[in-house]
Amino acid sequence: MFPIEDFSGVKTPFYYYDMKLLGETLAAIKKSLASRPSYKVHYALKANANGAILDEIAGVGFGADCVSGGEVRAALDAGIPAEKVVFAGVGKTDDEIRLGLENGIACFNVESIPELEVINELACEMGKKAPVAFRVNPNIDAHTHKYITTGTSENKFGIPMTQIGEVISLAQTLGNVEIKGLHFHIGSQLTDMTPYAMLAETVNRMLDEWEAKGVTFPTINVGGGLGIDYNDPDGNPIPDFEGYFKMFDAIKLRDGQELHFELGRSVVAQCGSLITRVIYVKQGVNRKFAIVDAGFTDLIRPALYQAHHNIENLTAENDAPVDVYDVVGPICESTDCFARDEKLAEVKRGDLLALRSAGAYGQIMASQYNLRELPASFYDLPGEKN
Ligand SMILES: *Cc1c(COP(=O)(O)O)cnc(C)c1O
């Protein structure tokens, strides 16, 4: 599946994107949405904001979920209309809020009382009414890695359930905000759907409760977080979107109410691989190291979340013997290790390795630590090599 003959002249490390798989993934989402007209997807730009990828996603009509002013700008530049742009984040600055207001974005997903007050103030100065949704922290444990759980009381995200009443009452007294909805996002890389069932229940309970008090919400936004299969990218290249959306069919939407989703990882993760070259094979006392030219500056997930990406030796012949390696980068940090005890077709200097499932939270998190160059991108579409 890798056009490895095309890779020979390309400087490593680089990200390779399988645009055909991205297209198929988007088609699978569209297929599930076709029978659910009130469901709308806002792609979470923070997973991957490469131009070619954003173009593809904007092309199927998805909106954008942004968590910074830079992402709001990138979404608008990619041609995603402002009325499909939502803006979340616990620490929106005044400039970022003004940017959203100037461009008339669909919604600010508000995460605290002070933020609500500032949005109201800035909207007033600009003579506008700011559309707001309240990001609720529903205290649901997503059972994912502790660094990517966001919906429990221990996390900085969202407004605690116990304060939502106070926040809504406050919003009703403010002249320059308009209540658009409720927002949730409980975590990332969820492989068990049960927390989504709990989320759907919470939403139903809140809808009933607020309806009784005369408050209605045009939109309910349940965030993202659908996980992907890092262990078997070839066996499961496309996540179970149908099963995912089905979990939310339990929500009793009111007439005209829309249900919004913010998918990031599940859209782009499987279409990307980090391609790196083996510089040295080094025999340690007890371990054999495959030292590669990519480091955590190119793909930080293993160092940051103890994540594991499948690794393949693209150069080795099919019948090559298998050996066990620690696959490590060149950066002067002990955490610069992609995998320990990885079974790989025998590795030689110059071999190309693919770190699979790296399309989300990969290239976008790259840094220049050690004054390294940023990794380039390579797309499998003609004329799009760079
Ligand atoms: C990161 C994020 C998402 C996307 O999460 P994925 O796990 O990549 O689907 C959605 N909504 C918000 C508010 C986020 O911060």
Coordinates of C-alpha atoms and ligand atoms in Angstrom, one line a residue:
M1 CA 0.0 0.0 0.0
F2 CA 3.0 2.4 0.4
P3 CA 4.3 3.8 -2.9
I4 CA 7.8 3.0 -1.6
E5 CA 9.3 3.3 -5.1
D6 CA 8.3 7.0 -5.0
F7 CA 9.9 7.5 -1.6
S8 CA 13.5 7.1 -2.8
G9 CA 14.2 10.7 -3.5
V10 CA 12.2 12.1 -0.5
K11 CA 14.1 13.5 2.4
T12 CA 13.2 11.7 5.7
P13 CA 11.5 11.9 8.0
F14 CA 8.3 12.8 6.4
Y15 CA 4.5 12.2 6.8
Y16 CA 2.9 10.1 4.1
Y17 CA -0.9 10.6 3.7
D18 CA -3.1 8.1 2.0
M19 CA -5.6 10.4 0.5
K20 CA -7.7 7.6 -0.9
L21 CA -8.2 6.2 2.6
L22 CA -9.1 9.7 3.8
G23 CA -11.7 9.9 1.0
E24 CA -13.1 6.5 2.0
T25 CA -13.3 7.5 5.7
L26 CA -15.2 10.7 4.8
A27 CA -17.5 8.7 2.6
A28 CA -18.3 6.3 5.5
I29 CA -19.2 9.3 7.8
K30 CA -21.4 10.8 5.1
K31 CA -23.1 7.5 4.6
S32 CA -24.1 7.4 8.3
L33 CA -25.2 11.0 8.3
A34 CA -27.4 10.6 5.2
S35 CA -30.1 9.0 7.3
R36 CA -29.6 11.5 10.2
P37 CA -30.2 14.9 8.7
S38 CA -30.1 16.7 12.1
Y39 CA -26.5 15.4 12.8
K40 CA -23.7 17.7 11.8
V41 CA -20.0 17.0 12.0
H42 CA -17.4 19.7 12.8
Y43 CA -13.9 18.4 12.1
A44 CA -11.5 19.1 15.0
L45 CA -8.7 20.9 13.3
K46 CA -6.3 20.3 16.1
A47 CA -5.9 16.6 15.0
N48 CA -4.4 17.7 11.6
A49 CA -4.6 21.0 9.8
N50 CA -2.6 20.3 6.7
G51 CA -3.9 22.3 3.7
A52 CA -4.6 19.3 1.5
I53 CA -6.4 17.4 4.3
L54 CA -8.5 20.4 5.3
D55 CA -9.4 21.0 1.7
E56 CA -10.7 17.4 1.4
I57 CA -12.7 17.7 4.6
A58 CA -14.1 21.2 3.8
G59 CA -15.0 19.7 0.4
V60 CA -17.5 17.2 1.9
G61 CA -19.2 20.1 3.8
F62 CA -18.1 19.5 7.4
G63 CA -17.8 22.4 9.7
A64 CA -14.8 23.1 12.0
D65 CA -14.2 22.7 15.7
C66 CA -11.4 25.1 16.7
V67 CA -9.5 25.6 19.9
S68 CA -7.4 28.7 19.0
G69 CA -7.6 31.8 16.9
G70 CA -5.1 30.3 14.5
E71 CA -7.4 27.4 13.9
V72 CA -10.4 29.7 13.4
R73 CA -8.3 31.5 10.7
A74 CA -7.2 28.2 9.1
A75 CA -10.7 26.9 9.0
L76 CA -11.9 30.1 7.3
D77 CA -8.9 30.1 4.9
A78 CA -9.8 26.5 3.9
G79 CA -13.2 27.8 2.8
I80 CA -15.2 26.5 5.8
P81 CA -18.0 29.0 6.2
A82 CA -18.1 31.0 9.5
E83 CA -21.5 29.7 10.3
K84 CA -20.0 26.2 10.5
V85 CA -17.1 27.2 12.8
V86 CA -17.3 26.5 16.5
F87 CA -14.7 27.7 19.0
A88 CA -13.8 25.8 22.3
G89 CA -11.0 26.1 24.8
V90 CA -10.6 27.0 28.4
G91 CA -8.3 30.0 27.7
K92 CA -9.6 32.0 24.8
T93 CA -7.8 35.4 24.7
D94 CA -9.6 38.7 24.0
D95 CA -8.0 38.8 20.6
E96 CA -9.2 35.4 19.8
I97 CA -12.7 36.2 20.9
R98 CA -12.7 39.4 18.8
L99 CA -11.6 37.4 15.8
G100 CA -14.5 35.0 16.2
L101 CA -16.9 37.8 16.6
E102 CA -15.6 39.8 13.7
N103 CA -16.0 36.8 11.4
G104 CA -19.4 35.8 12.8
I105 CA -18.6 32.2 13.8
A106 CA -21.4 29.9 14.8
C107 CA -20.7 29.4 18.4
F108 CA -18.3 30.0 21.3
N109 CA -18.2 27.0 23.5
V110 CA -17.9 28.7 26.9
E111 CA -15.9 26.9 29.6
S112 CA -16.3 29.3 32.6
I113 CA -18.2 32.2 34.1
P114 CA -15.4 34.7 33.7
E115 CA -15.1 33.8 30.0
L116 CA -18.8 34.3 29.5
E117 CA -18.5 37.8 31.0
V118 CA -15.6 38.7 28.8
I119 CA -17.4 37.4 25.7
N120 CA -20.4 39.5 26.6
E121 CA -18.3 42.6 27.2
L122 CA -16.3 42.3 23.9
A123 CA -19.5 41.6 22.0
C124 CA -21.0 44.7 23.5
E125 CA -18.0 46.9 22.5
M126 CA -18.4 45.6 19.0
G127 CA -22.1 46.0 18.9
K128 CA -22.7 42.3 18.4
K129 CA -24.5 39.4 20.0
A130 CA -22.2 36.5 20.7
P131 CA -23.6 33.0 20.1
V132 CA -22.7 30.8 23.0
A133 CA -22.9 27.2 24.1
F134 CA -22.0 26.0 27.6
R135 CA -19.4 23.3 27.8
V136 CA -20.6 21.0 30.5
N137 CA -18.3 18.8 32.4
P138 CA -20.6 15.9 32.9
N139 CA -18.2 14.0 35.3
I140 CA -18.2 10.9 33.0
D141 CA -15.0 8.8 33.0
A142 CA -14.1 8.1 29.4
H143 CA -11.8 5.2 30.4
T144 CA -9.1 6.3 28.2
H145 CA -5.5 7.4 29.1
K146 CA -5.5 9.9 32.0
Y147 CA -3.8 12.5 29.8
I148 CA -6.7 12.5 27.3
T149 CA -9.6 12.2 29.7
T150 CA -11.4 15.6 29.8
G151 CA -14.9 15.1 31.3
T152 CA -14.3 14.4 35.0
S153 CA -14.3 16.8 37.8
E154 CA -10.5 16.4 38.1
N155 CA -10.1 18.1 34.6
K156 CA -9.8 21.8 33.8
F157 CA -12.3 21.5 31.0
G158 CA -15.9 22.6 31.0
I159 CA -18.3 24.0 33.6
P160 CA -19.2 21.6 36.5
M161 CA -22.8 20.2 36.4
T162 CA -23.4 21.9 39.7
Q163 CA -22.7 25.4 38.2
I164 CA -24.6 25.1 35.0
G165 CA -27.8 26.6 36.5
E166 CA -25.9 29.6 37.7
V167 CA -24.2 30.1 34.3
I168 CA -27.5 29.8 32.3
S169 CA -29.2 32.3 34.7
L170 CA -26.3 34.7 34.3
A171 CA -26.3 34.3 30.4
Q172 CA -30.0 35.2 30.5
T173 CA -29.2 38.5 32.1
L174 CA -26.4 39.5 29.7
G175 CA -27.4 41.7 26.8
N176 CA -24.8 40.6 24.3
V177 CA -24.9 36.8 24.3
E178 CA -27.3 34.5 22.8
I179 CA -27.8 30.9 24.2
K180 CA -27.2 28.4 21.4
G181 CA -26.6 25.2 23.1
L182 CA -24.9 22.7 25.4
H183 CA -21.5 21.3 24.6
F184 CA -19.7 18.2 25.9
H185 CA -16.4 16.5 25.1
I186 CA -15.5 13.7 27.5
G187 CA -12.2 12.6 26.1
S188 CA -10.2 11.2 23.2
Q189 CA -9.4 7.7 21.9
L190 CA -12.5 6.0 23.4
T191 CA -12.6 2.4 22.3
D192 CA -15.5 1.5 24.6
M193 CA -18.8 3.1 23.6
T194 CA -20.4 2.8 27.1
P195 CA -19.4 6.4 28.1
Y196 CA -21.3 7.7 25.1
A197 CA -24.4 5.9 26.4
M198 CA -23.9 7.7 29.7
L199 CA -23.4 11.0 27.9
A200 CA -26.7 10.5 25.9
E201 CA -28.5 9.8 29.1
T202 CA -27.0 13.0 30.7
V203 CA -28.1 15.0 27.6
N204 CA -31.7 13.7 27.8
R205 CA -31.9 14.5 31.5
M206 CA -30.6 18.0 31.0
L207 CA -33.0 18.6 28.0
D208 CA -36.0 17.6 30.2
E209 CA -34.8 19.6 33.1
W210 CA -34.2 22.8 31.2
E211 CA -37.3 22.5 29.1
A212 CA -39.3 22.4 32.3
K213 CA -37.7 25.8 33.1
G214 CA -38.5 27.2 29.7
V215 CA -35.0 27.0 28.3
T216 CA -34.4 25.4 24.9
F217 CA -31.2 24.8 23.0
P218 CA -31.1 24.9 19.2
T219 CA -28.0 22.7 19.3
I220 CA -26.5 19.9 21.4
N221 CA -22.8 19.3 20.7
V222 CA -21.5 16.0 22.0
G223 CA -17.8 16.6 21.0
G224 CA -15.5 13.9 19.6
G225 CA -13.3 11.2 20.9
L226 CA -14.1 8.2 18.8
G227 CA -11.1 5.9 19.0
I228 CA -9.2 4.2 16.3
D229 CA -7.4 0.8 16.1
Y230 CA -3.7 1.5 16.7
N231 CA -3.0 -2.2 16.8
D232 CA -4.4 -3.2 13.5
P233 CA -4.5 -0.2 11.1
D234 CA -4.8 -2.5 8.0
G235 CA -7.6 -4.7 9.5
N236 CA -9.6 -1.7 10.8
P237 CA -8.7 1.3 8.6
I238 CA -12.1 3.0 9.1
P239 CA -13.6 3.4 12.6
D240 CA -17.1 2.2 13.3
F241 CA -18.9 5.5 12.6
E242 CA -22.3 3.9 12.3
G243 CA -22.0 2.3 15.7
Y244 CA -20.8 5.6 17.1
F245 CA -23.7 7.7 15.8
K246 CA -26.1 5.0 16.8
M247 CA -25.1 5.5 20.5
F248 CA -26.5 9.1 20.1
D249 CA -29.7 8.1 18.5
A250 CA -30.8 7.6 22.1
I251 CA -30.9 11.4 22.5
K252 CA -34.5 12.7 22.2
L253 CA -33.9 15.6 19.9
R254 CA -36.6 18.3 19.9
D255 CA -38.1 19.7 16.7
G256 CA -35.5 21.5 14.7
Q257 CA -32.8 20.7 17.2
E258 CA -29.4 19.8 15.7
L259 CA -26.9 17.3 17.2
H260 CA -23.3 18.3 16.6
F261 CA -20.2 16.1 16.6
E262 CA -16.5 17.1 16.7
L263 CA -14.6 14.3 15.3
G264 CA -10.8 14.7 15.0
R265 CA -8.7 11.6 15.4
S266 CA -11.2 9.2 13.9
V267 CA -11.2 11.1 10.6
V268 CA -7.5 11.4 9.9
A269 CA -5.4 9.1 12.1
Q270 CA -5.3 6.0 9.9
C271 CA -4.5 7.8 6.7
G272 CA -1.1 9.1 8.0
S273 CA 2.2 7.4 8.6
L274 CA 5.5 8.8 9.7
I275 CA 8.2 7.5 7.3
T276 CA 11.7 7.4 8.8
R277 CA 15.1 6.0 7.9
V278 CA 17.3 3.8 10.0
I279 CA 20.6 5.6 10.7
Y280 CA 22.3 3.0 12.8
V281 CA 21.6 -0.4 14.3
K282 CA 23.4 -0.4 17.7
Q283 CA 23.9 -3.4 19.9
G284 CA 23.6 -2.5 23.6
V285 CA 24.3 -4.7 26.6
N286 CA 20.9 -6.4 26.6
R287 CA 19.0 -4.5 23.9
K288 CA 19.4 -3.8 20.2
F289 CA 18.5 -0.3 19.1
A290 CA 17.2 0.8 15.8
I291 CA 18.2 4.4 15.7
V292 CA 16.0 6.3 13.3
D293 CA 16.1 9.9 11.9
A294 CA 12.6 10.8 13.3
G295 CA 12.3 11.8 16.9
F296 CA 9.6 13.0 19.3
T297 CA 9.9 16.3 17.6
D298 CA 8.1 14.6 14.6
L299 CA 5.7 12.4 16.5
I300 CA 5.4 13.1 20.2
R301 CA 2.5 10.7 21.1
P302 CA 4.7 7.9 22.4
A303 CA 6.6 10.3 24.7
L304 CA 3.6 12.3 25.7
Y305 CA 0.9 9.7 26.2
Q306 CA 2.8 6.4 26.3
A307 CA 1.1 5.7 23.0
H308 CA 2.3 2.9 20.7
H309 CA 2.3 3.1 16.9
N310 CA 2.7 -0.1 14.8
I311 CA 6.0 0.0 13.0
E312 CA 6.8 -1.7 9.7
N313 CA 10.1 -2.2 7.9
L314 CA 9.2 -1.1 4.4
T315 CA 12.6 -2.0 2.9
A316 CA 13.0 -5.5 4.2
E317 CA 12.0 -8.4 1.9
N318 CA 9.0 -10.4 2.9
D319 CA 11.0 -13.5 3.9
A320 CA 13.4 -11.5 6.1
P321 CA 14.0 -12.9 9.6
V322 CA 12.4 -11.1 12.5
D323 CA 14.4 -9.5 15.3
V324 CA 13.5 -7.5 18.4
Y325 CA 14.5 -3.8 18.6
D326 CA 14.0 -0.7 20.7
V327 CA 13.2 1.9 18.0
V328 CA 14.6 5.2 19.2
G329 CA 15.1 8.7 17.8
P330 CA 18.2 11.0 17.8
I331 CA 17.0 13.5 20.3
C332 CA 18.8 14.0 23.6
E333 CA 16.0 12.8 25.9
S334 CA 15.4 9.3 27.2
T335 CA 11.7 9.6 26.3
D336 CA 12.7 9.8 22.6
C337 CA 11.7 6.2 22.1
F338 CA 9.0 5.0 19.7
A339 CA 8.8 1.4 20.9
R340 CA 10.6 -1.1 23.1
D341 CA 10.9 -4.7 22.2
E342 CA 9.4 -4.2 18.8
K343 CA 9.4 -7.2 16.5
L344 CA 10.6 -6.0 13.1
A345 CA 11.8 -7.6 9.9
E346 CA 15.6 -7.5 10.3
V347 CA 16.6 -3.8 10.2
K348 CA 19.7 -2.5 8.3
R349 CA 21.1 1.0 8.0
G350 CA 19.2 2.9 5.4
D351 CA 15.9 0.9 5.7
L352 CA 12.7 2.9 5.7
L353 CA 10.3 2.3 8.6
A354 CA 6.7 3.4 8.7
L355 CA 5.1 4.4 12.0
R356 CA 1.5 3.7 11.3
S357 CA -1.8 5.5 12.4
A358 CA 0.0 8.8 12.8
G359 CA -2.3 11.1 10.9
A360 CA -3.8 12.6 14.0
Y361 CA -1.9 14.5 16.7
G362 CA 1.3 13.7 14.7
Q363 CA 2.6 16.3 12.3
I364 CA 0.5 19.0 13.9
M365 CA 2.4 18.6 17.2
A366 CA 5.9 18.7 15.6
S367 CA 8.4 21.0 17.2
Q368 CA 11.9 22.2 16.4
Y369 CA 13.5 21.1 19.7
N370 CA 17.2 20.4 19.1
L371 CA 16.9 22.9 16.2
R372 CA 15.5 20.1 14.1
E373 CA 13.7 20.7 10.8
L374 CA 9.9 20.1 10.8
P375 CA 8.9 17.0 8.9
A376 CA 7.5 17.5 5.4
S377 CA 4.3 16.0 3.9
F378 CA 3.9 13.7 1.0
Y379 CA 0.5 12.9 -0.4
D380 CA -0.4 10.1 -2.7
L381 CA -2.1 12.4 -5.1
P382 CA -0.2 13.3 -8.3
G383 CA 1.5 16.6 -8.2
E384 CA 1.1 17.1 -4.5
K385 CA 4.6 16.1 -3.3
N386 CA 6.3 18.6 -1.2
Ligands
LIG1 C1 -9.8 17.6 20.8 C2 -11.2 17.9 20.8 C3 -12.0 17.2 19.9 C4 -11.6 16.1 19.0 O1 -11.3 14.9 19.7 P1 -10.9 13.6 19.0 O2 -10.6 12.6 20.0 O3 -9.7 13.9 18.1 O4 -12.1 13.2 18.1 C5 -13.4 17.6 19.9 N1 -13.8 18.6 20.7 C6 -13.0 19.3 21.5 C7 -13.6 20.4 22.3 C8 -11.7 19.0 21.6 O5 -10.9 19.7 22.4

